XYZ file of C-alpha atoms in Angstrom:
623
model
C -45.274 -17.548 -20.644
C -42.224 -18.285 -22.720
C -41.696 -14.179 -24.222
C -37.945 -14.978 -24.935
C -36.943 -18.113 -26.129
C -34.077 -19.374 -25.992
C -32.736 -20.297 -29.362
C -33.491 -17.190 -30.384
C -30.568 -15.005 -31.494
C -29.312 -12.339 -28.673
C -26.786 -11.115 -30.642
C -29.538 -9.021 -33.428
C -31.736 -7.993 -30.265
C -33.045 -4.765 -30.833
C -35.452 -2.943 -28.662
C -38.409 -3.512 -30.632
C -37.928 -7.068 -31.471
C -37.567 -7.339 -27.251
C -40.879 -5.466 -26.344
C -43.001 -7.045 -29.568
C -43.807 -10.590 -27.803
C -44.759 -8.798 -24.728
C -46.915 -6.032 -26.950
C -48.637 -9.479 -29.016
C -49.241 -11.055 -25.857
C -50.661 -7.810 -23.881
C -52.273 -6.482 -27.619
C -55.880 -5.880 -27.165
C -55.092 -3.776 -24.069
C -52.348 -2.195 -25.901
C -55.500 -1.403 -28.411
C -57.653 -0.311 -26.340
C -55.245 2.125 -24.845
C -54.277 3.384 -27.905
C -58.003 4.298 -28.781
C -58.811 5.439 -25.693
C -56.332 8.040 -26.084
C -56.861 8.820 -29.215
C -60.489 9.236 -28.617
C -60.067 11.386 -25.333
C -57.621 14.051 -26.980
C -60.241 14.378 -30.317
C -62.864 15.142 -27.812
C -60.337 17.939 -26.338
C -58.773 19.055 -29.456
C -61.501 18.860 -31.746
C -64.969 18.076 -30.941
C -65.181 20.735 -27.575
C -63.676 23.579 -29.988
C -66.398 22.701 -32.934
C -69.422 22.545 -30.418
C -67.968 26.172 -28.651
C -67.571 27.802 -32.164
C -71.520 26.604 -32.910
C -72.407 28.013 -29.326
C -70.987 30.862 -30.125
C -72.260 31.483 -33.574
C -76.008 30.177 -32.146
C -75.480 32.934 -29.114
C -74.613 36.023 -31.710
C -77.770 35.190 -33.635
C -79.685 34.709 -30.835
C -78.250 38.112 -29.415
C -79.043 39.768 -32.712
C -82.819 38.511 -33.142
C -84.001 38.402 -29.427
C -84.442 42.259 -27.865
C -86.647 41.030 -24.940
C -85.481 39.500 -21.593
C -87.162 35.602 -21.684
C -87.655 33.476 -18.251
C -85.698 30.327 -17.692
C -88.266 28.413 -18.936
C -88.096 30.126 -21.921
C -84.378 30.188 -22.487
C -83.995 26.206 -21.971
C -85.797 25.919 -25.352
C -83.752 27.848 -27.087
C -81.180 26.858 -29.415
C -77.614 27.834 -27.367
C -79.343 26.273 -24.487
C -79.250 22.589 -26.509
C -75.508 23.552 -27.661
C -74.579 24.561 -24.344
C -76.089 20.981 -23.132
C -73.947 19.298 -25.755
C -70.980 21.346 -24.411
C -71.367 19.813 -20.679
C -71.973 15.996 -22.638
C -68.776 17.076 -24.502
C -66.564 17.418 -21.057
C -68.414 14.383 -19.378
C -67.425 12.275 -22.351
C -63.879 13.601 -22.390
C -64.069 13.112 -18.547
C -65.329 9.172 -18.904
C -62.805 8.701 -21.729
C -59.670 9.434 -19.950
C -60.899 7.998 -16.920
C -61.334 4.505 -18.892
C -57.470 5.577 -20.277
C -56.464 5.548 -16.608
C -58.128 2.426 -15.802
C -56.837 0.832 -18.812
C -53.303 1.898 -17.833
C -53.234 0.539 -14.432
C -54.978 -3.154 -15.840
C -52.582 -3.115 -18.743
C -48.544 -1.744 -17.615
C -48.349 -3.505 -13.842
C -48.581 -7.212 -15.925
C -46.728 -5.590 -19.018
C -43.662 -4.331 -16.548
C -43.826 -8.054 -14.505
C -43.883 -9.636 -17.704
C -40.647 -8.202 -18.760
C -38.968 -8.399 -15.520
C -39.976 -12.394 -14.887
C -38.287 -13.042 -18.458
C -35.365 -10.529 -18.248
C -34.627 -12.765 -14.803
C -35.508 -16.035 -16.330
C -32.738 -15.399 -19.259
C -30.536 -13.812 -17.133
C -30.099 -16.887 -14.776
C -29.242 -19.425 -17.973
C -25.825 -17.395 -18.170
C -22.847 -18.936 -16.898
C -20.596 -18.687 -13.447
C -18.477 -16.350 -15.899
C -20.820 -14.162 -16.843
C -21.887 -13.176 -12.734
C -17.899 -13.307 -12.277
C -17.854 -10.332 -14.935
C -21.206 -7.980 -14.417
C -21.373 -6.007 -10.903
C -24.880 -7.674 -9.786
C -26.150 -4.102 -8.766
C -25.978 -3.377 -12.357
C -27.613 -6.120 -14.061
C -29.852 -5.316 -11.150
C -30.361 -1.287 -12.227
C -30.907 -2.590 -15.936
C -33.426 -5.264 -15.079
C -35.320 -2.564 -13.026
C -34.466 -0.253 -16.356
C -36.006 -2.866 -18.929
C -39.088 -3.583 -17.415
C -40.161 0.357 -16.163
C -38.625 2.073 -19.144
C -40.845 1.139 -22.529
C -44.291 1.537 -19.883
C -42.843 5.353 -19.552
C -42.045 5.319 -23.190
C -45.649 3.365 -24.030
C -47.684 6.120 -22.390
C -45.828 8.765 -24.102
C -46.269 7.200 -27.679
C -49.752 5.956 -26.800
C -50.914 9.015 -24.535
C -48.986 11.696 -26.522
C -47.440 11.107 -29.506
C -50.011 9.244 -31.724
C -53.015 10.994 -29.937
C -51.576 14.133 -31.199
C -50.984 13.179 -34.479
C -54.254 12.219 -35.156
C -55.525 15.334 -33.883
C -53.564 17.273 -36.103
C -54.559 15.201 -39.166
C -58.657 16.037 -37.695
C -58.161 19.574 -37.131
C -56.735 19.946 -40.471
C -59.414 18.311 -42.113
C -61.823 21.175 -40.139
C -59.558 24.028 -41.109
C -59.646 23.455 -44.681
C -63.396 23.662 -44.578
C -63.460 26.869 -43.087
C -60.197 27.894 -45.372
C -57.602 25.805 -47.211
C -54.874 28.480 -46.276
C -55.703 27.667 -42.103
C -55.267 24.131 -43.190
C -51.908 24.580 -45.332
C -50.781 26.664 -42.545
C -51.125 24.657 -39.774
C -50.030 21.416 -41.791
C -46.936 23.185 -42.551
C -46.423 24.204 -39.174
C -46.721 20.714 -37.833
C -44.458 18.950 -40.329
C -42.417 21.185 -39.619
C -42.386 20.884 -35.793
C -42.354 17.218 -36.450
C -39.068 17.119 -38.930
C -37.338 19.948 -36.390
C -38.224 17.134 -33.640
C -37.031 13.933 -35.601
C -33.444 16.241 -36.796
C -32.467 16.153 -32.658
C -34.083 12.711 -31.744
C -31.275 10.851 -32.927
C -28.756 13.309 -31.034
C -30.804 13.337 -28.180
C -31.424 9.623 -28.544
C -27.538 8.698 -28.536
C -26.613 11.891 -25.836
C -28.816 9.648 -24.017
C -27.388 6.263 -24.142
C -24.192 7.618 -23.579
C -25.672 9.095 -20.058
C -27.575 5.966 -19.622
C -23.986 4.092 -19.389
C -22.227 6.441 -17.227
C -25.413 6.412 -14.714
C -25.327 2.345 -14.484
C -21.236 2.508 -13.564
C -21.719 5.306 -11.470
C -24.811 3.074 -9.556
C -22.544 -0.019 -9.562
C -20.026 1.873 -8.217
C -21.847 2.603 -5.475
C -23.594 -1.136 -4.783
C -19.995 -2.109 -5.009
C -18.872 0.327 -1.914
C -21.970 -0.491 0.202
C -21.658 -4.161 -0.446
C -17.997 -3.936 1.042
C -18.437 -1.289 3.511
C -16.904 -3.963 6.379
C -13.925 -3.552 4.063
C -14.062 -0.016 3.794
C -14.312 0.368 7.345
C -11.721 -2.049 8.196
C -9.069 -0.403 6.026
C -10.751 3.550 7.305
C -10.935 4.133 3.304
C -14.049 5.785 3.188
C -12.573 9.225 2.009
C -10.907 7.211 -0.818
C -13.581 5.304 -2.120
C -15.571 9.250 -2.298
C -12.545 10.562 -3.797
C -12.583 7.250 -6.438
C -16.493 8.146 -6.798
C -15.863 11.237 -7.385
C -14.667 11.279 -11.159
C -17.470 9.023 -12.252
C -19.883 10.892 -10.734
C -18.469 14.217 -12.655
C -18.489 12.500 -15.862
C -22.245 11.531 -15.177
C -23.377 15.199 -14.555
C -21.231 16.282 -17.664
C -23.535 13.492 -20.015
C -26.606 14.515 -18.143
C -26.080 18.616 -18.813
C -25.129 17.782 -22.177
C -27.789 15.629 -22.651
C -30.901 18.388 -21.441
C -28.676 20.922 -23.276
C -29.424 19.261 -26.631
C -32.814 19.197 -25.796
C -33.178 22.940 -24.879
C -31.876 23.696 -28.292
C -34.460 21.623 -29.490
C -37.138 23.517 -27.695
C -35.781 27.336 -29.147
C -36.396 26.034 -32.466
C -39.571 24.717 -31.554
C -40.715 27.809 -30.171
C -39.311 30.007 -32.840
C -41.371 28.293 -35.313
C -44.643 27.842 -33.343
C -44.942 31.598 -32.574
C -44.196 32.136 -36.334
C -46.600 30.410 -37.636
C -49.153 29.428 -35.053
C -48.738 33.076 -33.164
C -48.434 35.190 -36.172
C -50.233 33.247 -39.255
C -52.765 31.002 -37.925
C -54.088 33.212 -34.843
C -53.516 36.313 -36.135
C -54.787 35.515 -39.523
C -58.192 34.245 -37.803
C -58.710 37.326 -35.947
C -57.696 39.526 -38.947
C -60.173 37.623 -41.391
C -62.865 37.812 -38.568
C -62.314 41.557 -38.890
C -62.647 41.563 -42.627
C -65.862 39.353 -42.226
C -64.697 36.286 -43.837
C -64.553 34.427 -40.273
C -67.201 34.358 -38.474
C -66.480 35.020 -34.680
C -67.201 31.600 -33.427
C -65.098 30.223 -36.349
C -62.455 32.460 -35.633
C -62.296 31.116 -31.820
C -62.506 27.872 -33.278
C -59.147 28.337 -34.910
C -57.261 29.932 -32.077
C -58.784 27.684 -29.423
C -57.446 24.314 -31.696
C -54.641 25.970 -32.321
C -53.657 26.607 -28.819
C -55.159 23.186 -27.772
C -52.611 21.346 -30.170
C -49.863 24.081 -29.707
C -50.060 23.133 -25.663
C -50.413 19.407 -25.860
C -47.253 19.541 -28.076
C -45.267 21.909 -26.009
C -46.317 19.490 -23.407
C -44.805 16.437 -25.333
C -42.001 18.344 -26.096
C -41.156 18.562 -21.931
C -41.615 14.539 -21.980
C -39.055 14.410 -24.764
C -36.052 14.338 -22.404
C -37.672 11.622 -20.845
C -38.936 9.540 -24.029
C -34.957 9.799 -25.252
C -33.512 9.358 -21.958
C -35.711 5.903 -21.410
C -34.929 4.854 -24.937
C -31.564 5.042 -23.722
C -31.884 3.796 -21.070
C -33.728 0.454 -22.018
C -31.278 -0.102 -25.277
C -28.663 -0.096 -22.584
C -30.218 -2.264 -20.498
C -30.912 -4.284 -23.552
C -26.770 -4.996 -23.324
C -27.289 -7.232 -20.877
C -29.130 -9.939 -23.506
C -27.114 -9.195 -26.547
C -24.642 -12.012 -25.632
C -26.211 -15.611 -25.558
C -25.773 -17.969 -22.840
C -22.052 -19.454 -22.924
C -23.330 -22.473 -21.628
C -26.470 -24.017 -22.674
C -28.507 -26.941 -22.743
C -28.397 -29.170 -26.010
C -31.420 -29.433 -27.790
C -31.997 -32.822 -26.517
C -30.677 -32.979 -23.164
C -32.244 -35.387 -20.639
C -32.018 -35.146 -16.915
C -29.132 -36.978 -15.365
C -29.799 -39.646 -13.474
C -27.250 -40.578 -10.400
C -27.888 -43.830 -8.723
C -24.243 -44.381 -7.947
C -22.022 -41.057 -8.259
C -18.959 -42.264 -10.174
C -17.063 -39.245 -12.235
C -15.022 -40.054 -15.437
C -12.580 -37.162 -16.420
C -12.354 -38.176 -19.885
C -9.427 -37.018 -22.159
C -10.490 -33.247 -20.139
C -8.935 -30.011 -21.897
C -9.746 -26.619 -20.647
C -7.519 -22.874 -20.142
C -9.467 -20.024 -19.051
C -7.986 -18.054 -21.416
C -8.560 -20.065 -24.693
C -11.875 -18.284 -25.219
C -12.136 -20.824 -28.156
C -13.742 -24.476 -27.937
C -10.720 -27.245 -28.551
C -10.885 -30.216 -29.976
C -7.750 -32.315 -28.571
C -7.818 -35.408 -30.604
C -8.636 -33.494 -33.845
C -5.062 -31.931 -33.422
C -2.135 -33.237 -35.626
C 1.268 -34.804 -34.062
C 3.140 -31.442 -34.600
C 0.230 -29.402 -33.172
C -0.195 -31.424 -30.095
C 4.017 -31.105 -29.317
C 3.817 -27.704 -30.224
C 5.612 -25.489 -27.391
C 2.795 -22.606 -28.160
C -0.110 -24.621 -28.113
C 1.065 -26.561 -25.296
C 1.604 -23.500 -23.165
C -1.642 -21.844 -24.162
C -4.017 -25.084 -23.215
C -0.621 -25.391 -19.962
C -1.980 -28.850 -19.621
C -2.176 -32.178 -21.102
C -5.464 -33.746 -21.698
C -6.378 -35.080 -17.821
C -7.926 -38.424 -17.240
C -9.028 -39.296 -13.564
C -11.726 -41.372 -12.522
C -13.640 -40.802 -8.796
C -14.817 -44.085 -8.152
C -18.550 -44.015 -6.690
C -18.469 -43.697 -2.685
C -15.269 -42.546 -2.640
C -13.932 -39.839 -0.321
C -11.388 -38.135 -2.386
C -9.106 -35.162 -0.841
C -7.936 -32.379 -3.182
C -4.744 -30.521 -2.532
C -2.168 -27.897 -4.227
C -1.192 -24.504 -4.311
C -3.681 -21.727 -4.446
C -4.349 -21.546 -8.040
C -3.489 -24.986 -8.910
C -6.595 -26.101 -10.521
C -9.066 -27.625 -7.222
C -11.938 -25.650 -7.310
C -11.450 -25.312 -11.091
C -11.767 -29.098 -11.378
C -14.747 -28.649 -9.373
C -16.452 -26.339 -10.975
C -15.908 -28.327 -14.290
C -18.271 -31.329 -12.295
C -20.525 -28.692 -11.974
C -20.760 -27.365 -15.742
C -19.832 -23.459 -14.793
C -17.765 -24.045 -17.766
C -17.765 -25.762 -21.026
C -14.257 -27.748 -21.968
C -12.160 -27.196 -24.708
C -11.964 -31.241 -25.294
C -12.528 -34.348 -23.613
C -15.736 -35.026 -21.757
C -16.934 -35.528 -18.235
C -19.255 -38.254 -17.379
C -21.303 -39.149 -14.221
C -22.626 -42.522 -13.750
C -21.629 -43.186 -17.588
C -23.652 -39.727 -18.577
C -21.851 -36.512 -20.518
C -22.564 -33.813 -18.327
C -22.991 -31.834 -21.740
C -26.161 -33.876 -23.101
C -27.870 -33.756 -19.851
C -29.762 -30.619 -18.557
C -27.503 -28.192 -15.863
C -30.822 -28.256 -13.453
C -30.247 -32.041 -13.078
C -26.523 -31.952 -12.794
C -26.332 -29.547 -9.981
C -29.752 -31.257 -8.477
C -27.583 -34.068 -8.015
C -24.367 -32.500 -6.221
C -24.319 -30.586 -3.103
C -21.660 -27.716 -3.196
C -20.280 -26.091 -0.385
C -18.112 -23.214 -1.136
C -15.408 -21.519 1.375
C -17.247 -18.299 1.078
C -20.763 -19.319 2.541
C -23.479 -18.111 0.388
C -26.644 -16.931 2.278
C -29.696 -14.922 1.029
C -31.169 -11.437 3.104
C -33.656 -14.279 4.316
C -34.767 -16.036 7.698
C -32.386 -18.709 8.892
C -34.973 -21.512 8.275
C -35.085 -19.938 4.552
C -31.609 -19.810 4.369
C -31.122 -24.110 5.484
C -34.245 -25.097 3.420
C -33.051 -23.409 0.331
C -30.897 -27.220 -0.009
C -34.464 -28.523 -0.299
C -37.425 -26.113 -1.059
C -40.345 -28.218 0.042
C -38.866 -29.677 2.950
C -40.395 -29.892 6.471
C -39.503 -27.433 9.224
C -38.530 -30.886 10.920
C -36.097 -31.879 8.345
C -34.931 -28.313 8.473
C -33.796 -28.772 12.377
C -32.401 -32.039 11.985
C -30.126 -30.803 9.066
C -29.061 -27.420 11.603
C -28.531 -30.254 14.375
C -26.294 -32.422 12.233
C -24.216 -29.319 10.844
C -23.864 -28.214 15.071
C -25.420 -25.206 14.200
C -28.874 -25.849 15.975
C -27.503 -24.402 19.397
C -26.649 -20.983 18.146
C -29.461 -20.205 16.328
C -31.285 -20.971 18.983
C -29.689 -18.140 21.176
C -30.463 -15.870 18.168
C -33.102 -13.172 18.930
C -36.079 -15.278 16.900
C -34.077 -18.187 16.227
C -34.640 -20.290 13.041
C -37.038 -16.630 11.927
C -33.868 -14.261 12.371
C -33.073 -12.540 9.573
C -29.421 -13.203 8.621
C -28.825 -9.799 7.056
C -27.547 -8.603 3.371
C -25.315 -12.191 2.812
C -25.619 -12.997 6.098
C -23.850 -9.957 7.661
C -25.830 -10.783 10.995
C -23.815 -14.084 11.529
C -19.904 -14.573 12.092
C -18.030 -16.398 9.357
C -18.398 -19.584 11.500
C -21.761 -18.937 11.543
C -22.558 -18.394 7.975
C -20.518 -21.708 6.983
C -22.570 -24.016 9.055
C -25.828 -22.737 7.670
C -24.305 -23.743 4.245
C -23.210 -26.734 5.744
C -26.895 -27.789 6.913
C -28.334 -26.635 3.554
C -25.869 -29.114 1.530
C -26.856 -31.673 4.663
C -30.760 -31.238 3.610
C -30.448 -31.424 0.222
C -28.604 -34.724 0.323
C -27.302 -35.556 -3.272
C -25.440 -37.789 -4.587
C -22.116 -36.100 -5.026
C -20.740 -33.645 -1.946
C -18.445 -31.646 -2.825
C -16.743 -29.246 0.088
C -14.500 -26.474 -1.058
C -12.236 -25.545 2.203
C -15.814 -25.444 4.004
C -14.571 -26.097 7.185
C -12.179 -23.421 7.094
C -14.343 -20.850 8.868
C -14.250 -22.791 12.159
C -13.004 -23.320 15.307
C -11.297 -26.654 15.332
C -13.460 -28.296 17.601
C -16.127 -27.581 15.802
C -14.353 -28.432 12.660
C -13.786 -32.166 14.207
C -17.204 -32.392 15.010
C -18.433 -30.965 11.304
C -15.953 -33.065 9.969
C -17.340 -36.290 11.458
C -20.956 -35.536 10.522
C -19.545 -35.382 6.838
C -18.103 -38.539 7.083
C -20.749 -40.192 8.979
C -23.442 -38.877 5.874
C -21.117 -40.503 3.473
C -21.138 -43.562 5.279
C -24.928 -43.543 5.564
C -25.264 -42.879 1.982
C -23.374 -45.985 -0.141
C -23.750 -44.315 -3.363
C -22.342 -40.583 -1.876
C -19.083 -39.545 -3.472
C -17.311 -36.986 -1.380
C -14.604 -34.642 -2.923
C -12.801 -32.057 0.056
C -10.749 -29.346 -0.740
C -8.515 -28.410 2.053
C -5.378 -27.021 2.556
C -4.895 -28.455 6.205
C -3.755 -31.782 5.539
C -4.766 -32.768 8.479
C -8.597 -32.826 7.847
C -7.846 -35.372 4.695
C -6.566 -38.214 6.527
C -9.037 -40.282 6.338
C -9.493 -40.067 2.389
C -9.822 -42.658 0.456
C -7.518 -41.270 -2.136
C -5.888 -37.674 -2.733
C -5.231 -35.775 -5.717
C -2.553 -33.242 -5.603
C -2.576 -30.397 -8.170
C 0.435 -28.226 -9.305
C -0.212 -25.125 -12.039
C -3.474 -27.386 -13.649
C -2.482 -30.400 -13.816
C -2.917 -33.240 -11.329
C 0.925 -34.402 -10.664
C 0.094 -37.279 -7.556
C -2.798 -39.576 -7.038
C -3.110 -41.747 -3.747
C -3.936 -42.230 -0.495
C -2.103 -40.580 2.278
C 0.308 -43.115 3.635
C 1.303 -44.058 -0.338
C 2.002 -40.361 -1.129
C 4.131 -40.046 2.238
C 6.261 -42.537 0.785
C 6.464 -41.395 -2.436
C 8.343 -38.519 -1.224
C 7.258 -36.007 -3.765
C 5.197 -32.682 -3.821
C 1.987 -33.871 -1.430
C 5.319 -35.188 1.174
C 6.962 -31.747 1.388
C 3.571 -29.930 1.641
C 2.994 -32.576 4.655
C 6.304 -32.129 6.158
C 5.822 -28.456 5.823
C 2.840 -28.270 7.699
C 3.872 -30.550 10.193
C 6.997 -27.836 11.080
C 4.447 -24.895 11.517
C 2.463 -26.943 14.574
């Protein structure tokens, strides 16, 4: 069920305009809740204390015109007997009615809170390799777990509490002023009261909160960060300084949280001043001194203390869930961060899915700087702008055009920094260009859908990516609905199908939190047998090999270059910075600072004598 969709502006997301699809789509349960509630605290609040005040009236007159001692028999038809039996109906239909509450709470806020998590993860997932690059996962992971728990807490205190009580007050008014208008203006004025005292703090409670809310996701992050890296932590024995680093967060997160209750403790004094003025002194003691002028009867007088008490105590009661109703309001509007920024790359409203029969990749006229936040159009530019020493040096590259014939096998090399697994990762749409295009098979990567682009290339990073998952999980992720057969033949090709079968339950051993449980050798041929299984059209290696042994490098190598010699229409690109392994390119591109300075294959660039020479030469002298 699309809840969020995605043209839909992030940037005026507000908390209510987040949770009102899910409340349309869930709102007949939502209703029923609501009246459920409302009906169970009426019973408590208003009908039990009318039926005890009519028992009570029924017993005094019954007291005061029976002398005699009557049998049971007798007594049953008596007139506080049938009260009395309206009394126990009274409880058993309070009893039913919250019961049906409960049951309507644990049908209703399970599917509400997986709702809101399914879409929170849905939208999350359209952002960009940026955006990951930029948010601590264990955060966006804290305020996905915040969004979707958060309004159910703050849902059963509006729906259970806060409008429930309300309407009470509005009924037990309404019986008040029939027994005296000054009860009624009274207790009116003591609730609006209570209820302007309460709305004066909620907005200083409401903001002490989202500050606290804030400091509580760093300090959390904080701490995913230093167990995700603990290898690191260990390695370098920095354990006391990472608690010492900790440390001042974790202060400044105890100072928003005292601050925050602090705010709401004033809150309470007020409260409590006011409801012992004028519930203590002028509704209950003004009942029991009219009952002792005669003007109340008893029951009517217990009638007005018991409500009073029964409203006073349900909203003392709210008042203790107001930390938390501020605090989750917090919470989820902080959470809500995480959505205010749109997707910085999206589909176009009419993109189709690529189709690759032969692999061939057109750099077009390509622009991009990753710090030109701002979309370029190259060709819109005017002589002076384009030989402008400022502009130049802010874009630090001229407009590239290079085009990766289909079944090539074409070796990237440079500095680190130079631009390879940028020029990569543009193939792959993590980012948008500032001009120029890229096409595949004759297709703009930017009117085609990213699903299909990255369908259609098989990336293998230098840091091997692996799931908390089973092995078998792990390799099939290249191809969900593979066969456990395909799976092996894809571990034997990538020569990792011996190890894992010395592992303790071999292709069903978990690998660990990213596959901690394997060495770096490992954890690369895994990822090398998932891009193996999912067999695309466009391989692209980024130093993948450089996790292993060289023997098995050799023999990883020439499985890669035996599956792009079985596939006609596979275009290889390999990142490397061992020379060595590119020899048997078809071409190589050689980057310096951005820009692709040498283009050939590896005998012509030896003879050219320029940058890809010297890096050869210099390799050669370290064997």
């Amino acid at each position: 069920m699309p809840f969020l969709k995605r043209s839909s502006p992030s940037t005026s997301l507000t908390l209510s305009s987040f949770l009102w699809p899910f409340i349309r789509a869930y709102r007949w349960a939502f209703l029923a809740t609501l009246l459920l509630a409302i009906a169970a605290m009426l019973v408590e609040t208003s009908l039990w204390p009318s039926l005890l005040r009519i028992f009570l009236d029924a017993m005094l007159r019954y007291q005061a015109t029976t002398s005699q001692m009557l049998s049971f028999a007798s007594f049953i038809k008596t007139e506080p007997f049938f009260i009395f039996l309206g009394l126990m109906g009274a409880w058993v239909l309070m009893d039913v009615v919250y019961r049906l509450y409960g049951f309507c709470n644990a049908w209703l806020f399970p599917r509400f809170e997986a709702a809101v998590r399914k879409a929170m993860l849905q939208r999350l997932m359209e952002h960009s390799h940026a955006f990951f690059a930029n948010h601590p996962s264990g955060s966006m992971a804290n305020k996905v777990n915040d969004i979707s728990r958060g309004p159910t807490r703050i849902f059963i205190i509006v729906i259970g509490q806060v409008i429930p009580v309300l309407c009470s007050i509005l009924v037990v008014a309404a019986i008040f002023s029939r027994l005296n208008y000054i009860f009624a203006g009274v207790f009116l004025s003591w609730a609006i009261l209570h209820i302007s005292i309460a709305l004066y703090f909620a907005p200083r409670c409401n903001k002490r909160s989202e500050i606290h809310a804030a400091t509580r996701s760093a300090v959390q992050g904080r701490i995913v960060d230093i167990f995700s890296n603990m290898v690191a932590v260990r390695i370098f024995s920095r354990q006391s300084f990472e608690y010492s680093e900790f440390l001042p967060g974790q202060d400044i997160e105890q100072q928003q949280q005292v601050h925050s209750l602090l705010l709401i403790e004033q809150m309470k004094i007020v409260l409590g001043f006011t409801s012992a003025l004028c519930i203590g002194i002028g509704e209950i003691g003004g009942a029991l001194f009219a009952w002792s002028r005669g003007t109340l009867t008893l029951g009517e007088a217990i009638l007005i203390v018991n409500a009073c008490w029964g409203i006073m105590g349900m909203l003392w009661m709210l008042s203790n869930q107001l930390p938390e109703l501020f605090k989750e309001i917090g919470v989820c509007k902080q959470a809500l961060s995480l959505l205010q920024t749109a997707p910085e790359i999206q589909d176009v409203s009419h993109a189709k899915t690529l189709e690759v029969c032969r692999g061939d990749i057109f750099f077009d006229n390509v622009v991009f700087d990753y710090a030109h936040s701002k979309k370029l159009t190259y060709a819109s530019l005017n002589p002076s702008e384009k030989l402008n020493p400022n502009f130049i040096a802010r874009r630090k590259t001229p407009p590239q055009t290079i085009h990766l014939k289909a079944s090539e096998k074409v070796g990237l090399v440079g500095e680190s920094g130079g631009g390879k697994t940028t020029f990569v990762q543009l193939i792959l749409r993590y980012y948008d260009l500032h001009a120029g295009r890229i096409l595949i098979d004759g297709q703009d990567i930017r009117e085609v859908t990213q699903a299909s682009l990255r369908e259609n290339v098989s990336f293998i990073p230098q840091d091997p990516l692996l799931f908390h998952r089973s092995v078998l999980e792990n390799i099939r992720y290249g191809s969900p609905h593979a066969s456990d057969e395909a799976v092996y033949e894809a571990a034997r090709l990538a020569r990792c199908d011996g190890f894992i079968g010395q592992l303790s339950h071999g292709y069903h051993t978990q690998v660990g939190e990213r596959g901690v449980k394997l060495s770096g050798g490992q954890r690369q041929r895994i990822a090398i047998a998932r891009a193996f299984l999912k067999n695309a059209k466009i391989l692209i290696l980024d130093e993948a090999t450089s996790a292993l042994d060289s023997l098995t490098e050799a023999e990883i190598q020439e499985s890669l270059y035996s599956l792009s010699r079985q596939k006609q229409n596979c275009t290889t690109l390999v990142i490397a910075h061992r020379l060595s392994t590119l020899l048997d390119m078809d071409r190589i591109l050689v980057f310096h600072r951005g820009e692709i300075v040498e283009d050939g294959a590896h005998q012509d660039l030896i003879a050219m004598g320029g940058r890809y020479a010297k890096l050869w030469e210099m390799q050669r002298g370290n064997l």
